[in-house]
Coordinates of C-alpha atoms in Angstrom, one line a residue:
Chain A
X1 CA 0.0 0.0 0.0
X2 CA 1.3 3.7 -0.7
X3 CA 2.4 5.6 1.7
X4 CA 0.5 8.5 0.1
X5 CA -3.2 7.9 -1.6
X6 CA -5.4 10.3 -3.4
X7 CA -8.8 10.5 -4.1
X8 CA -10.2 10.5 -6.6
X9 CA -7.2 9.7 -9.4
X10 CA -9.7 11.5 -12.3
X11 CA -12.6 14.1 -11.5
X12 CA -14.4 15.3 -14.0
X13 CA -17.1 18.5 -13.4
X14 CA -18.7 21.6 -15.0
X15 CA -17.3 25.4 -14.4
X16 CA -18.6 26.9 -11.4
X17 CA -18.7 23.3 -9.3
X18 CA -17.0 23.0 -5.8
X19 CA -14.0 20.5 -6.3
X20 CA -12.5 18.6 -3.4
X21 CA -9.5 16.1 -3.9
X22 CA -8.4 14.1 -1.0
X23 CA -4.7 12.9 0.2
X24 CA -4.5 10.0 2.9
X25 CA -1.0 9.6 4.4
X26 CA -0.2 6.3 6.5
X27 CA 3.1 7.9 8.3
X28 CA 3.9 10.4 10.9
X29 CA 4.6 14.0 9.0
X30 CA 6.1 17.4 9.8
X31 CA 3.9 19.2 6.3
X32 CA 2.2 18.5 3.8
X33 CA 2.6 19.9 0.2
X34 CA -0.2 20.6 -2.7
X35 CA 1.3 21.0 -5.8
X36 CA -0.3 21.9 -9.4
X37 CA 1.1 19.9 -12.3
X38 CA -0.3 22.4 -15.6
X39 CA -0.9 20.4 -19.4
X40 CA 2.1 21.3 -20.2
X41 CA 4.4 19.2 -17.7
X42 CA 4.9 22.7 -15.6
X43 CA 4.7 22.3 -11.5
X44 CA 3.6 25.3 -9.4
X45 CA 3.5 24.9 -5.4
X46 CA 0.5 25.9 -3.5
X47 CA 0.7 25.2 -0.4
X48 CA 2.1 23.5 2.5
X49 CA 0.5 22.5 5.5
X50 CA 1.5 21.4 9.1
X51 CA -2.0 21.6 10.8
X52 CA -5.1 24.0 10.3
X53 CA -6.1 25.6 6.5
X54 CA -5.1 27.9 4.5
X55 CA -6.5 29.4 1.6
X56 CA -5.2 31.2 -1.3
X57 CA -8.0 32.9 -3.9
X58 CA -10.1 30.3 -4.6
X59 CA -8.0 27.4 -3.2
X60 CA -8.5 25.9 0.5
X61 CA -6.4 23.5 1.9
X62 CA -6.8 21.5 5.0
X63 CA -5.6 19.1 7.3
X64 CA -6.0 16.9 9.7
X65 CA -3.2 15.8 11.8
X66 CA -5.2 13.5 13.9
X67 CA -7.0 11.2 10.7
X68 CA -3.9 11.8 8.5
X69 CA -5.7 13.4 5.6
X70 CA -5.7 16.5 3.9
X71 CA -8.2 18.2 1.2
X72 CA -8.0 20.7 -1.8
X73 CA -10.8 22.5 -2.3
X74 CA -11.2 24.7 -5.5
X75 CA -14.6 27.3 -5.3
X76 CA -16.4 28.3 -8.5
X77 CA -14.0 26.4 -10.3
X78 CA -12.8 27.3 -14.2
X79 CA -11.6 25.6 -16.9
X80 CA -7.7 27.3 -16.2
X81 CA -8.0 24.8 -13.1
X82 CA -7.8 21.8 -14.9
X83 CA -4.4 19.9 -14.1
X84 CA -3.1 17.3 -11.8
X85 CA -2.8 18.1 -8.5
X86 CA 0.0 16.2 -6.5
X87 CA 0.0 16.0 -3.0
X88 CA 3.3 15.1 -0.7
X89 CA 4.5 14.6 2.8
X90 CA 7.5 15.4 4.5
X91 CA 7.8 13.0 6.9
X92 CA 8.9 13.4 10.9
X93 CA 12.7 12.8 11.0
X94 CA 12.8 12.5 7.2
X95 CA 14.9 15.1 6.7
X96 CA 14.0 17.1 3.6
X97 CA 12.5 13.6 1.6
X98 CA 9.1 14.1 -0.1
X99 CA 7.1 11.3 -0.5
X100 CA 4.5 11.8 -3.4
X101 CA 0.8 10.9 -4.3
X102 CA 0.0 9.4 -7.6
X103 CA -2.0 12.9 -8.1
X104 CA -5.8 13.0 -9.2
X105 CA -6.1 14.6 -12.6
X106 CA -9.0 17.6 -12.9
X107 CA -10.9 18.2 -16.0
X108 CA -13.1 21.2 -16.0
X109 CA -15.6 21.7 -18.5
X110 CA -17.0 25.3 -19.9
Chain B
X1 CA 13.5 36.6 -14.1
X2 CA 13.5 34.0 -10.9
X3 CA 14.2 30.3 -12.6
X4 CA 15.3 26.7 -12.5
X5 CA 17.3 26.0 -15.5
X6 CA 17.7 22.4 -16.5
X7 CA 19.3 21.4 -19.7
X8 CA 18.5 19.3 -21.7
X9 CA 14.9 19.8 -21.7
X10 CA 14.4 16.4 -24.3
X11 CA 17.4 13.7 -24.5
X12 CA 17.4 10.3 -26.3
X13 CA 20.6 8.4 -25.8
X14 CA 21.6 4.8 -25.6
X15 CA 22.5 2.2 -22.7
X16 CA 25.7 2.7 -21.0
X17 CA 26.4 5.8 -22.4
X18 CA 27.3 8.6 -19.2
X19 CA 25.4 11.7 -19.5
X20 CA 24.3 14.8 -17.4
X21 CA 21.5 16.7 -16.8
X22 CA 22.1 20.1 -15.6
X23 CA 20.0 22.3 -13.2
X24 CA 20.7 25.6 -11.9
X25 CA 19.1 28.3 -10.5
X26 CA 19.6 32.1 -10.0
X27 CA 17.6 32.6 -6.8
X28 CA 20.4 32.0 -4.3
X29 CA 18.3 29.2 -3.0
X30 CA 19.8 26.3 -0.4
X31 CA 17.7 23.7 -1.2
X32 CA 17.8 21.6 -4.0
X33 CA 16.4 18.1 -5.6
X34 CA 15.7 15.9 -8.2
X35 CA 12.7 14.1 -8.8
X36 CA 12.2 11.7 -11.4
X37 CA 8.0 11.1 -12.9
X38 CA 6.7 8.0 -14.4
X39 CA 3.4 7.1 -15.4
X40 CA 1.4 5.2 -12.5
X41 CA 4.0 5.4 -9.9
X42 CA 4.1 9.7 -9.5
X43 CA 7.0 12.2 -8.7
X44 CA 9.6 10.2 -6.6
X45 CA 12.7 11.8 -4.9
X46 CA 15.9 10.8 -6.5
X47 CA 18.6 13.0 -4.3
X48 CA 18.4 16.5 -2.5
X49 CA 20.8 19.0 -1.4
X50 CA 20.6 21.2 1.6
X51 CA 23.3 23.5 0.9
X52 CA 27.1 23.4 -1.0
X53 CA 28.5 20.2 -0.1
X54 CA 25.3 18.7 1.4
X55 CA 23.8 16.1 -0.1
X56 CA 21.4 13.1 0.6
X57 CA 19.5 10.6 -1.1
X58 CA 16.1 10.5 -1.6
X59 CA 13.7 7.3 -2.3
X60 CA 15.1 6.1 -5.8
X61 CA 19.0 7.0 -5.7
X62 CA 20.0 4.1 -7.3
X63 CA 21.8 4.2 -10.6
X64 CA 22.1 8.5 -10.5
X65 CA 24.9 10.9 -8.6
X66 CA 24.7 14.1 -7.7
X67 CA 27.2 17.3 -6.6
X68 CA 26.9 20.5 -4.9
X69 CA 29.9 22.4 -5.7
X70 CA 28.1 25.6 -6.2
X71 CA 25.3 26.7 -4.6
X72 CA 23.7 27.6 -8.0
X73 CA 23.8 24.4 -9.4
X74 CA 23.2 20.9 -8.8
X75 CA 23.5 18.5 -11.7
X76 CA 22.0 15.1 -11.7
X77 CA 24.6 12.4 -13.7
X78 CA 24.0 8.9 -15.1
X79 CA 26.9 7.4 -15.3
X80 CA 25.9 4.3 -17.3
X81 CA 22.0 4.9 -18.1
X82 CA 19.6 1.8 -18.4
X83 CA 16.3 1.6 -19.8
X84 CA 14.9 1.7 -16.8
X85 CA 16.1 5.1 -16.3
X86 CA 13.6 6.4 -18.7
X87 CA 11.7 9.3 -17.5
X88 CA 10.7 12.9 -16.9
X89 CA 13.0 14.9 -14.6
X90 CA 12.6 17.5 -12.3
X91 CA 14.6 19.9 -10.6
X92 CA 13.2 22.3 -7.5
X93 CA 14.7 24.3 -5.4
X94 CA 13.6 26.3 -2.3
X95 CA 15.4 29.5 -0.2
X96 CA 16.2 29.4 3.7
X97 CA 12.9 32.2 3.6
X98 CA 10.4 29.8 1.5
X99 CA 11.2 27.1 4.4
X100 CA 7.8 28.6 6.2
X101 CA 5.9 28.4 3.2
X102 CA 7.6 25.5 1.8
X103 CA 7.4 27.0 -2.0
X104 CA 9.7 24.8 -3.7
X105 CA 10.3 26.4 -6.9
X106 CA 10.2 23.4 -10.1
X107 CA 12.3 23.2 -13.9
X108 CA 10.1 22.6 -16.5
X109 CA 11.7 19.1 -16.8
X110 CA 13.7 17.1 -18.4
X111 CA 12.5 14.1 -20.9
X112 CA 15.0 11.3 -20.5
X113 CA 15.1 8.0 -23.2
X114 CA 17.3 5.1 -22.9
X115 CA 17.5 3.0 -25.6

């Protein structure tokens, strides 16, 4: 079993819908990164999280220490947010290692 | 214009035969690593670098070295490519004051074939 699984691995939904990708983690972490991997191959960072949520225009992330799983939320969501989005932990006493989720890939349709 | 560099961005070569794919970066950043993505299995962490001199290996270090001579650049070396070595690469890095935000800042990859 991965260390890191995300839910769902394809999501398909209409502009404007609520999006929510999950990330279950079966080790102890320090954080917890979102990344956004674009058509073209490009990644971007969003966020990194250690407890709590945090939101960035129409993206909220959360995460729960004590169930070991995170969500990406994307509001009113647009066809410019389709991509795969990757999520990772940085595990306690791992240093700087990532460990990566297989990423769930969003399609968003006009 | 703040940017990981790697080079090549596309390489087809053949078994055995030592190459090196170059990253650098002009944001005086600490951090570095390699990542290497393959269908099905996701990004996995090949090496990383904490600073000149510092380095450590990630997940999948087998079959790759790295060095940190500079703090601008951190290339990744094959020294006798397999097949299996086939991929897409990435280089990231991440400065002392993204630690908070943990903004690692990505190459746009590099496309790797071993014949």
């Amino acid at each position: 079993k991965n260390e890191v699984e995300q839910s769902p691995q394809n999501l398909t939904a209409q502009e404007g819908e609520f999006i929510t990708i999950n990330c279950s983690y079966s080790v102890g972490i320090s954080a917890l990164h979102w990344l956004q991997q674009h058509p073209g191959g490009g990644i971007v960072s969003l966020f990194m999280l250690s407890s709590g949520k945090k939101k960035h225009g129409r993206l909220i992330a959360t995460i729960n220490i004590q169930e070991k799983h995170s969500s990406l939320h994307i509001t009113a969501s647009h066809p410019r947010d389709s991509a795969v989005y990757i999520c990772a932990v940085r595990r306690v006493f791992g240093n700087e290692k990532l460990t990566f989720g297989t990423g769930t890939r969003l399609t968003i349709i006009p | 214009e703040a940017q990981v560099t790697q080079n090549p961005r596309y390489l087809i070569t053949v078994t055995g035969k030592k190459l090196t794919v170059t990253c650098s970066q002009n944001m005086n950043h600490e951090y570095m690593s390699w990542y290497r993505q393959d269908p099905g299995l996701g990004l996995r962490q090949i090496y990383y670098s904490m600073n000149v001199e510092v380095t450590d290996k990630g997940d999948v270090p087998e079959g790759y070295k790295v060095s940190r001579k500079e703090k601008r650049n951190f290339p990744l070396i094959l020294e006798s490519p397999s097949p299996n070595q086939t991929s897409l690469y990435f280089c990231a890095s991440r400065g002392r004051k993204n630690r908070l935000t943990g903004e690692l800042f990505f190459g746009e990859g590099s496309r790797l074939t071993v014949l």
